[in-house]
Coordinates of C-alpha atoms in Angstrom, one line a residue:
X1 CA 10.5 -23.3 27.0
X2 CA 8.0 -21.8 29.4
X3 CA 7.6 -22.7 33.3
X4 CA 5.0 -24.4 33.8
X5 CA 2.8 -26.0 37.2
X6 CA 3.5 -29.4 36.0
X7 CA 7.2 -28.6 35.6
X8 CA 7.2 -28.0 39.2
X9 CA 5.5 -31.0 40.6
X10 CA 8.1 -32.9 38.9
X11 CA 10.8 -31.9 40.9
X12 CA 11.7 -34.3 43.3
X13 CA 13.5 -31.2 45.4
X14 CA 10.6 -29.3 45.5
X15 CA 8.1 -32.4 46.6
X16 CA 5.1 -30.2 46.0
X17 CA 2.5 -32.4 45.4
X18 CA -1.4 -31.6 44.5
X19 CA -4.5 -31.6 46.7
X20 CA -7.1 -32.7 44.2
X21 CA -7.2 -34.7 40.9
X22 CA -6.4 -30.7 38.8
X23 CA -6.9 -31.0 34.5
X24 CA -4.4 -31.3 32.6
X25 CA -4.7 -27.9 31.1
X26 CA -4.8 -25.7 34.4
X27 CA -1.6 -27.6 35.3
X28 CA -0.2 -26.6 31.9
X29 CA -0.6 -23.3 33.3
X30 CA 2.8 -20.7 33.3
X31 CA 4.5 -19.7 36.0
X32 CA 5.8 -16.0 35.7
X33 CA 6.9 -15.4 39.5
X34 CA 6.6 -16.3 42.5
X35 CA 5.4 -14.8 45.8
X36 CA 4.6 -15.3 49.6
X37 CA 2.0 -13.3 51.2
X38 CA -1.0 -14.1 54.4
X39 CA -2.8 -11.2 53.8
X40 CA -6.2 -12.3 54.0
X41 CA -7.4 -10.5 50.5
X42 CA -3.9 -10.5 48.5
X43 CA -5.9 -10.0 45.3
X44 CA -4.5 -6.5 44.3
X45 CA -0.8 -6.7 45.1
X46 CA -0.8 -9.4 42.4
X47 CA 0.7 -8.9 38.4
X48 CA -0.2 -11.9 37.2
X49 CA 1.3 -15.2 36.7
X50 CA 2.4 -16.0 40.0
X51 CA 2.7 -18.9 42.0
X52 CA 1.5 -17.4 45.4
X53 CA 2.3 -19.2 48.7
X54 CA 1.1 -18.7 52.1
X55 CA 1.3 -20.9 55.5
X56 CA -3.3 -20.0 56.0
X57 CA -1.9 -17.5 59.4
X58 CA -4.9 -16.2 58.2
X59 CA -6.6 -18.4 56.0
X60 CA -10.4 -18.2 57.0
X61 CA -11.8 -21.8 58.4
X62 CA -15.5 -21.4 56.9
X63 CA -16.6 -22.2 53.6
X64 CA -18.3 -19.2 52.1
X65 CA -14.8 -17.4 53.5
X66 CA -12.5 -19.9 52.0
X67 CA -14.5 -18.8 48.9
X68 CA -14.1 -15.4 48.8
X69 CA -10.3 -15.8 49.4
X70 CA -9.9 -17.8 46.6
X71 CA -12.2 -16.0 44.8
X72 CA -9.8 -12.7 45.1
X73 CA -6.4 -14.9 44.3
X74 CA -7.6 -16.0 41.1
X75 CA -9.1 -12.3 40.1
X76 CA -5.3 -11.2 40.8
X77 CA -4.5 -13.4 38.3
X78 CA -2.4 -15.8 40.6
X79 CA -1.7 -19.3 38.5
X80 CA -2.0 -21.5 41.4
X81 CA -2.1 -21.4 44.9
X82 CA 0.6 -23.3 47.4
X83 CA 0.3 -24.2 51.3
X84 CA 3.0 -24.3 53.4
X85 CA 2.7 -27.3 56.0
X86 CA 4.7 -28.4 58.6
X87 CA 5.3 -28.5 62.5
X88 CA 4.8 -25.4 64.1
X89 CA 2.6 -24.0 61.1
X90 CA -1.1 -23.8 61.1
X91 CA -2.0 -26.7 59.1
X92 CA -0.5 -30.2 58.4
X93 CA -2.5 -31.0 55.4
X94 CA -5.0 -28.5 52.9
X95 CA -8.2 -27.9 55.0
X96 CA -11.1 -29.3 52.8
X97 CA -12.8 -25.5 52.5
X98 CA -9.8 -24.9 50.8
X99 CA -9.5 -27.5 48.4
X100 CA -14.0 -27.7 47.7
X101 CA -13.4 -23.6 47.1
X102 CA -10.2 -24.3 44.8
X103 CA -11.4 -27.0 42.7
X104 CA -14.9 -25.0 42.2
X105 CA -12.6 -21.8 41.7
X106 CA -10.3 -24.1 39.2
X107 CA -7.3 -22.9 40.8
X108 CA -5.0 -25.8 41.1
X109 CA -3.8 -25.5 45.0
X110 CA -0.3 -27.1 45.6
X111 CA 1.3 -28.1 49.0
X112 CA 4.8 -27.0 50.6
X113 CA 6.2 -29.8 52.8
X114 CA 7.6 -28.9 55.9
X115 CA 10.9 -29.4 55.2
X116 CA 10.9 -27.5 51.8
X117 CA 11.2 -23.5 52.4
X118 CA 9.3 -20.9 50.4
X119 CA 12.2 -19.6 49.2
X120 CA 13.4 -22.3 47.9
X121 CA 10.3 -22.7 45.4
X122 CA 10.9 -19.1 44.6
X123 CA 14.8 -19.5 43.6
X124 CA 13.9 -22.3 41.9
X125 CA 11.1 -20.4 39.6
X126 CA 13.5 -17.3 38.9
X127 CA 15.9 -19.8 37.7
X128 CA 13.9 -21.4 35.5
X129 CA 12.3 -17.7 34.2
X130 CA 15.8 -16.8 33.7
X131 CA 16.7 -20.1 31.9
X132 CA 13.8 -19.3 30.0
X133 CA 15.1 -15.9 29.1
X134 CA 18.4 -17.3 28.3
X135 CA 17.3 -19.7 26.1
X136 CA 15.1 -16.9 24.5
X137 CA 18.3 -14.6 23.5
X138 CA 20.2 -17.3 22.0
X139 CA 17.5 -17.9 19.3
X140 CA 17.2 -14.7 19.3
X141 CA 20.8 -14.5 18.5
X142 CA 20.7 -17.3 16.3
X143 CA 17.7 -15.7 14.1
X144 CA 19.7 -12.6 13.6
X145 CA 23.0 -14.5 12.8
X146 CA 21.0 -16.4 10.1
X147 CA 19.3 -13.4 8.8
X148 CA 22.5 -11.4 8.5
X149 CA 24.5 -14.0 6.6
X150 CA 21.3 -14.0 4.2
X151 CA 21.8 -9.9 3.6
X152 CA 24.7 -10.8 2.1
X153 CA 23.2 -12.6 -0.3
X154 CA 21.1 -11.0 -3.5
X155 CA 17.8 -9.3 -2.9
X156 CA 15.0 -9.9 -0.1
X157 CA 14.1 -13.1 -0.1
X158 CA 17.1 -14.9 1.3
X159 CA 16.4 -13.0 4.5
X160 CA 12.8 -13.9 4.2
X161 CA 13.0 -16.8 3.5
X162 CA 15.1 -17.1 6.6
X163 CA 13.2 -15.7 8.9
X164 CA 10.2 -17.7 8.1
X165 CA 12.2 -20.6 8.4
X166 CA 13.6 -19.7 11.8
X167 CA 10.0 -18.4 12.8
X168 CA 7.2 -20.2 11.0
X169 CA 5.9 -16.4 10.6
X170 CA 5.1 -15.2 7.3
X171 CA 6.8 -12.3 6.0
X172 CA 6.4 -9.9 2.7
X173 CA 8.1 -7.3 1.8
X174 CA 5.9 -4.3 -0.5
X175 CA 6.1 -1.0 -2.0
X176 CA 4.8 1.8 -0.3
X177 CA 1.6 1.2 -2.9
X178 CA 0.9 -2.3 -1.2
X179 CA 2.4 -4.3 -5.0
X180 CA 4.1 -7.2 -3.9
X181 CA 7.9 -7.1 -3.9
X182 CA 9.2 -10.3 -2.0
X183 CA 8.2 -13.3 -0.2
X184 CA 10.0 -15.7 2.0
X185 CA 7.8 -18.1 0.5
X186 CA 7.6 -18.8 -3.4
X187 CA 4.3 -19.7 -3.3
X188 CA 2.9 -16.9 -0.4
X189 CA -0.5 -16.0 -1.6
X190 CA -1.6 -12.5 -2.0
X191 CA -1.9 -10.1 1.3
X192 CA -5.5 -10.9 2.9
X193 CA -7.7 -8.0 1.9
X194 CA -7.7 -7.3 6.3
X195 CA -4.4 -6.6 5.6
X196 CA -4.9 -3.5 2.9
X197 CA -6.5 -1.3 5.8
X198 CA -3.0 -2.0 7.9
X199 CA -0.9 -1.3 4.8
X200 CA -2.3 1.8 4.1
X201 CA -2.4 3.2 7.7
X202 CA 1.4 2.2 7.8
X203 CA 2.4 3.7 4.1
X204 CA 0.5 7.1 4.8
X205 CA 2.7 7.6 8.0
X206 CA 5.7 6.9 6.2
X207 CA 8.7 5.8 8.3
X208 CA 6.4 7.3 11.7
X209 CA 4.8 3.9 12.9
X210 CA 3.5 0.7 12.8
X211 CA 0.0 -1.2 12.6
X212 CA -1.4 -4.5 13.9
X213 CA -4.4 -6.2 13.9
X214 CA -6.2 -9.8 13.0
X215 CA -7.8 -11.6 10.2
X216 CA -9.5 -15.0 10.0
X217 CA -7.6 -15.7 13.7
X218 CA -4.3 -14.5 12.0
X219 CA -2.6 -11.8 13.6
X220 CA -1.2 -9.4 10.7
X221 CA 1.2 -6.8 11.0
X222 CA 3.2 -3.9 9.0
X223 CA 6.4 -1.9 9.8
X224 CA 7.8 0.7 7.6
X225 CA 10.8 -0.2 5.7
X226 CA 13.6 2.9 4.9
X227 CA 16.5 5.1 6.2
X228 CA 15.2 8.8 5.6
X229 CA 12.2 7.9 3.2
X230 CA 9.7 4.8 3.0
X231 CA 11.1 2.5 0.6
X232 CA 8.6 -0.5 1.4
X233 CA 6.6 -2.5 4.0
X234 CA 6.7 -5.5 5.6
X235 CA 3.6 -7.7 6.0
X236 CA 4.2 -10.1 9.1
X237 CA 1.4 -13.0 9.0
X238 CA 1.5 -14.9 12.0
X239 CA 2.5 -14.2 15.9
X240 CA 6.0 -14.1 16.6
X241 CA 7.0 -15.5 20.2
X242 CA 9.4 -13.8 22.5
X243 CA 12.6 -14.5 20.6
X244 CA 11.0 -13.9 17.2
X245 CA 9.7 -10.6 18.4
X246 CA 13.0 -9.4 20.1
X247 CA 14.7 -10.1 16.0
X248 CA 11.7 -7.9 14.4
X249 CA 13.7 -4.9 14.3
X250 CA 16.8 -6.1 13.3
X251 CA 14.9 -7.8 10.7
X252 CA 13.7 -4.5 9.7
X253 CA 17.1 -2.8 9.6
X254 CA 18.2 -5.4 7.3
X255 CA 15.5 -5.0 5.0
X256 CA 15.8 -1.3 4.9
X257 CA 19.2 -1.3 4.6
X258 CA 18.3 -4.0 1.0
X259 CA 16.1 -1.4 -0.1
X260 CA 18.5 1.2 0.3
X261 CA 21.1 -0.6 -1.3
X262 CA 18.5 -1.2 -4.7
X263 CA 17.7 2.5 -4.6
X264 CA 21.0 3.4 -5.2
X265 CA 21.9 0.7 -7.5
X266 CA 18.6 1.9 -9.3
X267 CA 20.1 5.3 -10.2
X268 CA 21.8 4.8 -13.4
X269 CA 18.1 3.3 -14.6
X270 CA 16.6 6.4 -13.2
X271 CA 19.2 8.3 -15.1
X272 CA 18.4 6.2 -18.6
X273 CA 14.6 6.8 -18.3
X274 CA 15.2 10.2 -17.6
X275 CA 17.2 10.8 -20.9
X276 CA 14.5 8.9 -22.7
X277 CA 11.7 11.6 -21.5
X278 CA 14.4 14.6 -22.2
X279 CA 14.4 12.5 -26.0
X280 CA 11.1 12.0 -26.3
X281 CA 10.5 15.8 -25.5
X282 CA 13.4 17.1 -27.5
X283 CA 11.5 16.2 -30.7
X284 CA 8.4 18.7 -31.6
X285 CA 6.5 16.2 -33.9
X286 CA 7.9 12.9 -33.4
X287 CA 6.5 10.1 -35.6
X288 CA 4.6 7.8 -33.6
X289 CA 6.8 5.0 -34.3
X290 CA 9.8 6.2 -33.0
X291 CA 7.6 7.3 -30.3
X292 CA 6.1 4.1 -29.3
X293 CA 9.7 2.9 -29.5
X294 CA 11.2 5.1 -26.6
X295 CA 8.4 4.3 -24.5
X296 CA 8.7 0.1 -25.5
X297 CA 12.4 1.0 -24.5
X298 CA 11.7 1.3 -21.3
X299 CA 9.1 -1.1 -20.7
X300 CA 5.6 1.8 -20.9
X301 CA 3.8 -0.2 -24.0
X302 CA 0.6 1.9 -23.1
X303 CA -1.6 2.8 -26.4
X304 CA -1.8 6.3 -24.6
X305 CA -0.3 7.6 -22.3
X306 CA -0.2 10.9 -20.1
X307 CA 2.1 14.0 -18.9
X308 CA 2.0 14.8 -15.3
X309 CA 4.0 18.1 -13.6
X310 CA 4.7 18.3 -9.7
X311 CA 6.4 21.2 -8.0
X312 CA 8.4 20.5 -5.0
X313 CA 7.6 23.4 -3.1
X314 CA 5.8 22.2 -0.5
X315 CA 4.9 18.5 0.8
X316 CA 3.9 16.4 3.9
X317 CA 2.2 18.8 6.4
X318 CA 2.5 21.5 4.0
X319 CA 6.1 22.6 4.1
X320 CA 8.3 19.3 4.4
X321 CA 10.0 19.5 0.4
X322 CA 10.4 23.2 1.1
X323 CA 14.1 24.5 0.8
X324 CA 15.0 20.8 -0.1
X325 CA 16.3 22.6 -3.5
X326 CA 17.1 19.8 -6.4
X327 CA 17.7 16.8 -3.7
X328 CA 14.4 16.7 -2.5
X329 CA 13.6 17.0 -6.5
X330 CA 15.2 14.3 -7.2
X331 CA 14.3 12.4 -4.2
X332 CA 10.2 12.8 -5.5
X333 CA 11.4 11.4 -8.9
X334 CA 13.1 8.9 -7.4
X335 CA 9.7 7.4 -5.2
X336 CA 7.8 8.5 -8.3
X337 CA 9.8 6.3 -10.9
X338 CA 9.6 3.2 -8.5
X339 CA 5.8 3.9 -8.4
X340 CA 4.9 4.4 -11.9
X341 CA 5.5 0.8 -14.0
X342 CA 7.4 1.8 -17.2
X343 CA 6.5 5.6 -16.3
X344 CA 9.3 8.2 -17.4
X345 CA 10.4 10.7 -14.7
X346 CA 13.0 13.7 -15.0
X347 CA 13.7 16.5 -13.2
X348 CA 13.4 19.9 -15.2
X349 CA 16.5 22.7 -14.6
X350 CA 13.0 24.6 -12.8
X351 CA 12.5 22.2 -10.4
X352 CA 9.7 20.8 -11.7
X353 CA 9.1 16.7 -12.0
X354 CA 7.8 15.7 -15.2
X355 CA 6.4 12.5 -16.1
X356 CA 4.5 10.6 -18.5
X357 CA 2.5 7.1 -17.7
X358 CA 0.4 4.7 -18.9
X359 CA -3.6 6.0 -19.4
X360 CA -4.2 3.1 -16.6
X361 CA -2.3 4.0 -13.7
X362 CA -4.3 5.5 -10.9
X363 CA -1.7 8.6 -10.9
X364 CA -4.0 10.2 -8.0
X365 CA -3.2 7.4 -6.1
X366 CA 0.7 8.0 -6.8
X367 CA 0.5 12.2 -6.0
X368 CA -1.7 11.2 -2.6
X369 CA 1.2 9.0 -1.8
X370 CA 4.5 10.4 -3.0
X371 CA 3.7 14.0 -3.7
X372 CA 1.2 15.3 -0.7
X373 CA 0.1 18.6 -0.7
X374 CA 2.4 19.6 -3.7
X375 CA 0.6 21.2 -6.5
X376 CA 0.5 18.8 -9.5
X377 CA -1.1 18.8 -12.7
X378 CA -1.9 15.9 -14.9
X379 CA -2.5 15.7 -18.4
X380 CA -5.1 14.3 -21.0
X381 CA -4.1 11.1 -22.1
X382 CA -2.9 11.0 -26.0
X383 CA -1.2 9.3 -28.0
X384 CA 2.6 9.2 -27.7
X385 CA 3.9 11.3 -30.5
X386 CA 1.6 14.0 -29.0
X387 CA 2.9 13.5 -25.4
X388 CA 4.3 17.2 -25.3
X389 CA 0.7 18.7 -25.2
X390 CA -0.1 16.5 -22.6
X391 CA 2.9 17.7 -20.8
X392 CA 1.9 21.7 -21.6
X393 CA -1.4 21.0 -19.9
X394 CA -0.4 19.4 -17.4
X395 CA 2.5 22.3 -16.6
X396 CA -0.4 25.2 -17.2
X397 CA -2.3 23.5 -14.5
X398 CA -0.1 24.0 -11.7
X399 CA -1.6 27.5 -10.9
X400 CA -4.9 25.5 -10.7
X401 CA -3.6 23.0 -8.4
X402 CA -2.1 25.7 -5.9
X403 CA -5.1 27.5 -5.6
X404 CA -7.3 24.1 -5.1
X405 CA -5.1 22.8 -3.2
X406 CA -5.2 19.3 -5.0
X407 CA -3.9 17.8 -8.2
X408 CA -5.5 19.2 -11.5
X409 CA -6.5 16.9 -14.0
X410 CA -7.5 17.9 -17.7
X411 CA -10.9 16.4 -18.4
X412 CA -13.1 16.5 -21.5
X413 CA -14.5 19.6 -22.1
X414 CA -17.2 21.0 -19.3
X415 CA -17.9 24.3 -21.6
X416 CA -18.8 21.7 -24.6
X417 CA -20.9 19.4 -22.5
X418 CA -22.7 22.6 -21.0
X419 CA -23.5 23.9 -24.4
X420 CA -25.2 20.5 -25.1
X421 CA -26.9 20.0 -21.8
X422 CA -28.5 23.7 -22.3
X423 CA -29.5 23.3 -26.0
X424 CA -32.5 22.4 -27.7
X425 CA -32.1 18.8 -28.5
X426 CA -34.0 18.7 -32.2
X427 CA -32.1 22.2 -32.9
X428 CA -28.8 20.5 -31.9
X429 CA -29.5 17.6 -34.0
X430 CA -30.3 19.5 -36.8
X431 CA -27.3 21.1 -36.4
X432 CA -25.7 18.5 -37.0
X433 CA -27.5 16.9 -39.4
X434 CA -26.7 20.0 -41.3
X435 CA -22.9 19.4 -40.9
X436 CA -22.8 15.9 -41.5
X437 CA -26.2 15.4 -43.3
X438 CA -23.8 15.5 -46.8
X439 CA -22.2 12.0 -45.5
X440 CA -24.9 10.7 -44.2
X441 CA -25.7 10.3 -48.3
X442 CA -22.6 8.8 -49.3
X443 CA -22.7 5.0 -49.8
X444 CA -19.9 4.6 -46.7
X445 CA -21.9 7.7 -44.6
X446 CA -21.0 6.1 -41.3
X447 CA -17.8 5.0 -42.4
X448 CA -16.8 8.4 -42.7
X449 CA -18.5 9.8 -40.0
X450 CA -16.9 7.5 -37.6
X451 CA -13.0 8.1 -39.4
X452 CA -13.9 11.9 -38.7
X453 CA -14.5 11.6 -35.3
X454 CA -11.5 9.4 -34.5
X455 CA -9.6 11.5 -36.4
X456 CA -10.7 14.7 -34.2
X457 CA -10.1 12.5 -31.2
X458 CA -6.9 12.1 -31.7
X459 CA -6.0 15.3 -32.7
X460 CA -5.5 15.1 -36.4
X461 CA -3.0 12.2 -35.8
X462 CA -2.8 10.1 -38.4
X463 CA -0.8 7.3 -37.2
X464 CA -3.3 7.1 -34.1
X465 CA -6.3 7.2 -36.2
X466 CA -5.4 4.5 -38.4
X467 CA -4.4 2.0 -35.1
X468 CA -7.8 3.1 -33.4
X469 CA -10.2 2.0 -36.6
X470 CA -7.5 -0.8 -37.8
X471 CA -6.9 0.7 -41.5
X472 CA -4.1 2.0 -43.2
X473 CA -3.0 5.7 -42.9
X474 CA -3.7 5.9 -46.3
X475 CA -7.1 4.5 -45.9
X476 CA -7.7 7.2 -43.3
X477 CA -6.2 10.4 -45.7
X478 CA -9.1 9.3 -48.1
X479 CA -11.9 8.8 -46.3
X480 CA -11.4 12.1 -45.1
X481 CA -10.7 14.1 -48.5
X482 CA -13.7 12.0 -49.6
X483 CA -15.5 13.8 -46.5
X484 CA -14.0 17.3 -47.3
X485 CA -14.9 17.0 -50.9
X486 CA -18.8 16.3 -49.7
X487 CA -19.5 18.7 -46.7
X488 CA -17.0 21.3 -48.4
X489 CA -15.1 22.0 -45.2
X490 CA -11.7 21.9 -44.6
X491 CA -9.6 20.8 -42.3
X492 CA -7.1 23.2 -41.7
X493 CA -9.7 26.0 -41.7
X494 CA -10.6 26.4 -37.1
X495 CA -14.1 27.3 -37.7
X496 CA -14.7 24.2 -40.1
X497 CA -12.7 22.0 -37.5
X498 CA -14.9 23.1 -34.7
X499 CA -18.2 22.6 -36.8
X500 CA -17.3 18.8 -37.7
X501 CA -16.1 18.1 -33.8
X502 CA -19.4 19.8 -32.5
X503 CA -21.2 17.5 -34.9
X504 CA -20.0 14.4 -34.2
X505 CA -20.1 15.4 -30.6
X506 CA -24.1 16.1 -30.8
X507 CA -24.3 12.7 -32.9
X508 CA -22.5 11.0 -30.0
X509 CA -25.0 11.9 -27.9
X510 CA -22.6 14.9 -26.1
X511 CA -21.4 12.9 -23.1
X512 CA -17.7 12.7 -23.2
X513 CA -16.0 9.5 -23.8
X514 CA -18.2 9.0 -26.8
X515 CA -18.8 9.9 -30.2
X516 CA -19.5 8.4 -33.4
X517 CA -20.9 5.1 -33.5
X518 CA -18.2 2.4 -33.1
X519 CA -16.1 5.9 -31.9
X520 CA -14.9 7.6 -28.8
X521 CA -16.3 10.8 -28.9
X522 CA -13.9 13.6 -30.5
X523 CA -12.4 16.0 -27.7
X524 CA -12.1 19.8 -28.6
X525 CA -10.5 20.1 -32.3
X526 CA -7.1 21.1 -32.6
X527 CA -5.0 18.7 -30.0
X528 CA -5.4 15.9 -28.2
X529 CA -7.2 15.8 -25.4
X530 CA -7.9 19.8 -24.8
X531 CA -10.4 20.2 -22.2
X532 CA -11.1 21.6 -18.9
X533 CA -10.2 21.1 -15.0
X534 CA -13.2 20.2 -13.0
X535 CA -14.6 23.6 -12.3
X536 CA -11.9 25.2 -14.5
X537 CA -12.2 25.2 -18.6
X538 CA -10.0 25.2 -20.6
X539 CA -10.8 26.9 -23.9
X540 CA -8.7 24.5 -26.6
X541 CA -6.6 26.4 -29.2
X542 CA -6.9 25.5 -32.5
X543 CA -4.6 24.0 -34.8
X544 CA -3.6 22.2 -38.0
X545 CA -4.0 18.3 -39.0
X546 CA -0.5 16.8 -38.7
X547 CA 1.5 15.1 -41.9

């Protein structure tokens, strides 16, 4: 416990006694040191926190000077103010300028008696600072004896839960994306949003520093959990006192050395996923089924997904994954596979990183975190049994990203959208109406429209077409013969593809992510997804409808 003026006056060896009727909470004041001086203006050789005594040689008899000396004691930060008295010393009992100034001042002002020496107040303040101390490193010892019997335990919480036990601070361990891993309690609510600023401060450091600040009168703070790489964060909610602080980095140690631990006991998983990818490649027209069942396999039930492709050669401030060879390879794919939920990560005999998510994930957010600076290109999203064209994209855009400097995505396509920005609107429509004017007679016009368009969405996929309008493949085959049949196009003909995708395009009003009504719009006709980099088109090949 803390040394405290009350603490003091209870010592019947000391008999220091008070000279006015002092609150309660200025004798609750702590006592950091003690110290004798009679300079007349000892204001500046003060720390803080001491009890300073003097025998008033000097002490100024007037009231406005009384004032001023007290005045400078408490600015020094002094936490109370003792007079020696005795025979032979200047005073016998506390002049009353000194007590009026003292109590106006609230500086509680003690008395010495004669027969008590000053040092023997100050021996008896070390000893109780070092008591203090003492009892400090043993909870402190304690803490870190509980917290290491809980490592050996399974995962993080044990040792959080610990530590908040021991500590009545909150603790949370999460990923270097701020998603909650572990709690010490099992009903913690989520991170305060004060806290996001802190996490990513903290996570775009990596392993170089720390963050604190406050929230709602909480003080919050984040150290960086790893060995050689950031694993996780931990989220401290609350203000540790002396003992708890001197156990925050063992506590981080342990914690590190967990996360460690899962990393490597997460490398036969790694090892699976990446298998399933190599599978899921290996196969040039995959049905979607079996598609959709590798992905389930490893828990990526996205309806589309996308490819993305990172080189290693360079990384944080430009040149840190340089050299690194296939360990710092597999060390991206590594972060990268505990960042992507259900994602599929391998590392190609090039190099390269290869992965394909789920359309949701913020995969910028991922790169800016685990891949800085390293050229990456990412992929349309698609269905799965057309994830390699993603994954071609995505690998042609890597010239892209070096130049830029950035991540490339593939976008919907900037050359079609400037053709319909720049064209006359009534000749574009009657474009189209010339196209599709044929179905727009048919008893079930729109009907068919709208399967056309999904169906050029999707890239002639069947399978994906018939799950994005609900119907059978079947249903899908002969709405679009029907269609054929009436406009006298075929499918498998380029230049009649690209007329029926411009015209639905137009009818969608030429904005991509639209189309048809009840449709997304068709992308360019061929494959999936086929477009252009912001600022850099891509002219999309074209192709033949799939069985």
């Amino acid at each position: 416990m803390p040394l405290r003026i009350s603490d003091l006056l209870v010592r019947p060896d000391l008999g220091l006694s008070v000279t006015y009727d002092v609150p309660p909470a200025l004798l609750a004041r702590r006592v950091e040191a003690a110290a004798v001086s009679d300079l007349p203006a000892p204001g500046k050789w003060l720390q803080g926190g001491e009890l300073l005594m003097t025998i008033g040689l000097l002490l100024p008899a007037d009231a406005a000077a009384c004032r001023a000396y007290v005045r400078d004691v408490a600015a020094g930060g002094a936490t109370c103010l003792a007079l020696g008295l005795g025979q032979g010393l200047p005073y016998q009992e506390a002049p009353e300028p000194l007590v009026t100034a003292a109590r106006e001042a609230g500086l509680p002002l003690l008395t010495v008696p004669d027969e008590v020496p000053f040092i023997a107040v100050t021996k008896a303040v070390f000893d109780a600072r070092a008591n203090e101390q003492r009892e400090v490193l043993h909870r402190a010892f304690a803490t870190q004896r509980r917290l290491t019997a809980a490592a050996t335990g399974d995962g993080l919480r044990p040792m959080l839960a610990e530590w908040t036990a021991a500590t009545g601070v909150g603790a949370t361990v999460l990923d270097p994306l701020g998603r909650l891993l572990a709690a010490g309690d099992r009903e913690a609510p989520a991170p305060p949003p004060e806290a996001r600023d802190l996490i990513e401060r903290v996570a775009a450091r990596g392993l170089h520093g720390s963050a604190a600040g406050t929230a709602a009168g909480r003080r919050l703070e984040v150290q960086p959990l790893g060995a050689r790489r950031l694993r996780g964060l931990l989220l401290l909610t609350g203000r540790p006192d002396a003992a708890a602080r001197s156990v925050v980095p063992g506590l981080v140690s342990l914690l590190s050395l967990e996360l460690e631990r899962r990393h490597l006991r997460d490398e036969p998983e790694r090892r699976r996923r990446s298998a399933l990818l190599s599978e899921l490649l290996a196969d040039d027209q995959p049905s979607a089924e079996r598609a959709r069942d590798l992905l389930a396999s490893a828990g990526l039930s996205a309806e589309r997904v996308r490819a993305v492709v990172v080189e290693t050669a360079c990384g944080p401030g430009g040149a840190a994954w340089a050299g690194a060879g296939e360990g710092a390879a597999q060390e991206m794919a590594a972060d990268l596979a505990l960042a992507m939920p259900g994602g599929l990560v391998r590392v190609t005999d090039a190099g390269l990183v290869e992965a394909v998510v789920g359309e949701d994930l913020d995969i910028r957010e991922v790169l800016g975190r685990f891949a800085v600076r390293c050229p990456a290109g990412i992929g349309p999203a698609t269905g799965p049994e057309t994830v390699r064209v993603s994954l071609r994209q995505a690998a042609g855009l890597l010239a892209v990203s070096r130049a830029g400097g950035r991540p490339a995505e593939v976008r919907q396509s900037e050359a079609s959208r400037l053709l319909l920005d720049l064209g006359d609107r009534h000749t574009l429509h009657g474009y189209a109406d010339t196209v599709l004017g044929p179905l727009d007679l048919a008893d079930n016009g729109e009907e068919l429209v709208a399967t056309l368009a999904a169906w050029l969405e999707s890239g002639g996929a069947w399978d994906a077409t018939s799950r994005r309008l609900g119907v059978h493949r079947h249903t899908v085959r002969n709405r679009l013969d029907k269609a054929m049949d009436l406009t006298g196009r075929r499918l498998d003909d380029p230049d009649d593809r690209f007329d029926l995708w411009l015209a639905t395009r137009i009818r969608g009003g030429g904005a991509p992510g639209t189309g048809a009504p009840g449709t997304p719009a068709p992308d360019a006709p061929g494959t999936p997804g086929t477009g252009g980099t912001s600022g850099h088109p891509i002219v999309p090949p074209h192709g033949t409808p799939r069985a």
